[in-house]
CSV table of C-alpha atoms in Angstrom, one decimal:
chain,number,residue,atom,x,y,z
A,1,UNK,CA,-20.2,66.0,-57.3
A,2,UNK,CA,-22.9,63.4,-58.2
A,3,UNK,CA,-20.2,60.9,-59.6
A,4,UNK,CA,-18.1,61.2,-56.4
A,5,UNK,CA,-21.5,60.0,-54.6
A,6,UNK,CA,-22.2,57.3,-56.7
A,7,UNK,CA,-18.9,55.9,-56.7
A,8,UNK,CA,-18.9,56.0,-52.9
A,9,UNK,CA,-22.0,54.0,-52.8
A,10,UNK,CA,-20.5,51.3,-55.2
A,11,UNK,CA,-17.5,51.2,-53.1
A,12,UNK,CA,-19.6,51.2,-50.1
A,13,UNK,CA,-22.2,48.8,-51.3
A,14,UNK,CA,-19.1,46.4,-52.8
A,15,UNK,CA,-17.2,46.1,-49.0
A,16,UNK,CA,-20.5,45.2,-48.0
A,17,UNK,CA,-20.3,42.1,-50.6
A,18,UNK,CA,-17.5,40.7,-49.7
A,19,UNK,CA,-18.1,40.6,-46.6
A,20,UNK,CA,-19.3,37.7,-47.4
A,21,UNK,CA,-16.5,35.6,-48.8
A,22,UNK,CA,-14.0,34.2,-46.1
A,23,UNK,CA,-11.3,32.1,-46.3
A,24,UNK,CA,-11.1,29.0,-44.5
A,25,UNK,CA,-10.0,29.6,-40.6
A,26,UNK,CA,-7.3,28.0,-39.1
A,27,UNK,CA,-9.3,26.6,-36.1
A,28,UNK,CA,-8.2,23.0,-34.9
A,29,UNK,CA,-7.7,21.8,-31.6
A,30,UNK,CA,-4.5,23.3,-29.7
A,31,UNK,CA,-4.0,20.1,-28.7
A,32,UNK,CA,-2.5,19.5,-32.1
A,33,UNK,CA,0.5,20.3,-30.7
A,34,UNK,CA,0.4,18.0,-27.9
A,35,UNK,CA,2.9,15.4,-29.8
A,36,UNK,CA,5.5,18.7,-30.0
A,37,UNK,CA,5.5,19.6,-26.7
A,38,UNK,CA,5.7,15.9,-25.2
A,39,UNK,CA,9.0,15.7,-27.6
A,40,UNK,CA,10.5,18.8,-27.0
A,41,UNK,CA,9.5,19.4,-23.1
A,42,UNK,CA,9.9,22.8,-22.9
A,43,UNK,CA,9.0,23.9,-18.8
A,44,UNK,CA,6.1,25.8,-18.1
A,45,UNK,CA,7.7,29.6,-19.0
A,46,UNK,CA,8.5,28.3,-22.2
A,47,UNK,CA,5.9,26.5,-23.2
A,48,UNK,CA,3.8,30.1,-22.0
A,49,UNK,CA,5.4,31.5,-24.7
A,50,UNK,CA,5.3,29.1,-27.1
A,51,UNK,CA,1.4,29.2,-27.1
A,52,UNK,CA,1.1,32.8,-26.9
A,53,UNK,CA,3.5,34.2,-29.3
A,54,UNK,CA,3.9,30.8,-31.8
A,55,UNK,CA,1.1,28.7,-31.8
A,56,UNK,CA,-1.3,30.7,-33.5
A,57,UNK,CA,0.8,31.3,-37.0
A,58,UNK,CA,2.3,27.9,-36.5
A,59,UNK,CA,0.2,25.4,-35.6
A,60,UNK,CA,-3.3,23.8,-36.8
A,61,UNK,CA,-4.9,26.0,-34.3
A,62,UNK,CA,-5.1,29.9,-34.6
A,63,UNK,CA,-6.5,32.7,-32.1
A,64,UNK,CA,-8.2,34.9,-34.2
A,65,UNK,CA,-8.6,38.7,-32.8
A,66,UNK,CA,-12.4,40.5,-33.6
A,67,UNK,CA,-10.9,41.8,-36.7
A,68,UNK,CA,-10.6,38.6,-38.3
A,69,UNK,CA,-14.1,38.5,-39.8
A,70,UNK,CA,-13.2,41.7,-41.8
A,71,UNK,CA,-12.5,41.6,-45.6
A,72,UNK,CA,-9.7,42.2,-46.6
A,73,UNK,CA,-8.1,41.6,-43.2
A,74,UNK,CA,-8.9,38.5,-42.8
A,75,UNK,CA,-7.8,37.1,-46.3
A,76,UNK,CA,-3.9,38.5,-45.3
A,77,UNK,CA,-4.1,37.1,-41.8
A,78,UNK,CA,-5.5,33.5,-43.5
A,79,UNK,CA,-2.0,34.3,-46.0
A,80,UNK,CA,-0.2,34.7,-43.2
A,81,UNK,CA,-0.8,31.9,-41.1
A,82,UNK,CA,-0.6,29.7,-43.9
A,83,UNK,CA,2.9,31.1,-44.9
A,84,UNK,CA,3.5,30.5,-40.9
A,85,UNK,CA,2.5,27.0,-41.1
A,86,UNK,CA,4.6,26.4,-44.7
A,87,UNK,CA,7.5,27.2,-42.8
A,88,UNK,CA,7.1,25.1,-39.2
A,89,UNK,CA,3.6,23.6,-38.1
A,90,UNK,CA,4.1,22.4,-34.5
A,91,UNK,CA,0.8,20.7,-35.3
A,92,UNK,CA,2.8,18.5,-37.9
A,93,UNK,CA,6.1,18.4,-35.9
A,94,UNK,CA,5.4,13.8,-35.3
A,95,UNK,CA,5.7,13.8,-39.5
A,96,UNK,CA,9.2,15.9,-39.8
A,97,UNK,CA,12.1,13.6,-40.1
A,98,UNK,CA,14.6,13.7,-37.6
A,99,UNK,CA,16.8,15.9,-39.4
A,100,UNK,CA,14.3,18.0,-40.4
A,101,UNK,CA,13.4,18.3,-36.5
A,102,UNK,CA,17.3,19.3,-35.6
A,103,UNK,CA,17.0,22.0,-38.6
A,104,UNK,CA,13.6,23.3,-37.4
A,105,UNK,CA,15.1,24.0,-33.4
A,106,UNK,CA,17.8,25.8,-35.0
A,107,UNK,CA,15.6,28.0,-37.0
A,108,UNK,CA,13.6,28.3,-33.9
A,109,UNK,CA,16.1,29.8,-31.7
A,110,UNK,CA,18.3,31.8,-34.7
A,111,UNK,CA,15.0,34.0,-35.5
A,112,UNK,CA,14.0,34.6,-32.4
A,113,UNK,CA,17.8,35.6,-31.1
A,114,UNK,CA,17.8,37.9,-34.4
A,115,UNK,CA,14.4,39.7,-33.2
A,116,UNK,CA,12.6,37.9,-36.6
A,117,UNK,CA,10.2,36.2,-34.3
A,118,UNK,CA,7.4,36.6,-33.9
A,119,UNK,CA,6.7,38.8,-36.8
A,120,UNK,CA,5.8,43.0,-36.0
A,121,UNK,CA,2.9,42.5,-37.6
A,122,UNK,CA,1.9,39.8,-35.0
A,123,UNK,CA,3.3,41.9,-32.1
A,124,UNK,CA,1.6,44.6,-33.2
A,125,UNK,CA,-2.1,43.5,-32.0
A,126,UNK,CA,-0.7,40.6,-30.0
A,127,UNK,CA,1.1,42.7,-27.3
A,128,UNK,CA,1.4,39.8,-25.2
A,129,UNK,CA,3.2,38.2,-27.8
A,130,UNK,CA,6.4,40.9,-27.5
A,131,UNK,CA,9.6,39.0,-26.2
A,132,UNK,CA,11.4,40.2,-23.4
A,133,UNK,CA,15.1,39.6,-23.2
A,134,UNK,CA,14.9,37.0,-20.9
A,135,UNK,CA,11.7,35.4,-22.5
A,136,UNK,CA,13.7,35.3,-25.5
A,137,UNK,CA,16.7,33.8,-23.8
A,138,UNK,CA,14.5,31.4,-22.0
A,139,UNK,CA,13.4,30.5,-26.0
A,140,UNK,CA,17.1,30.4,-27.3
A,141,UNK,CA,18.5,28.2,-25.1
A,142,UNK,CA,15.3,25.5,-25.0
A,143,UNK,CA,16.1,25.2,-28.4
A,144,UNK,CA,19.6,25.1,-28.7
A,145,UNK,CA,19.0,22.4,-25.9
A,146,UNK,CA,16.4,20.7,-28.1
A,147,UNK,CA,18.6,21.0,-31.6
A,148,UNK,CA,21.3,20.0,-29.1
A,149,UNK,CA,19.4,16.2,-28.9
A,150,UNK,CA,18.3,15.4,-32.3
A,151,UNK,CA,22.1,16.7,-33.3
A,152,UNK,CA,23.3,13.5,-30.9
A,153,UNK,CA,20.3,11.1,-32.1
A,154,UNK,CA,21.4,12.2,-35.4
A,155,UNK,CA,24.8,10.9,-34.7
A,156,UNK,CA,24.5,7.7,-32.9
């Protein structure tokens, strides 16, 4: 039994020590998405959905929950956000080519329509990000419209 207690004490000590090591947080300004908002012109309802369900993982500004300071959860969250930003970063929209913007808007409506976005792992802890059928329709219609606009520009 003594060895078991020593193992538990060592594990607890390690858990405390690793709390001093934190990944870099994605805490930029939400205004970094302004170019995207101005160019794609979502209505107020869609803008609210984007802010609630998309921007945390797909922009340079993340709203972190209280548990985001606990290692190893913080590393999992950092990896999740970094991967989301690699796929699509609304804060970097101005740097995307017209063709890439068109493609990304298609990905937005396809992923939302199929129920792949937002991820279940995100909505488990962010209930406000769960999209109703009406919200899915709003995002899908808006993204298709923006995509069509880009397609028109590409054709000219």
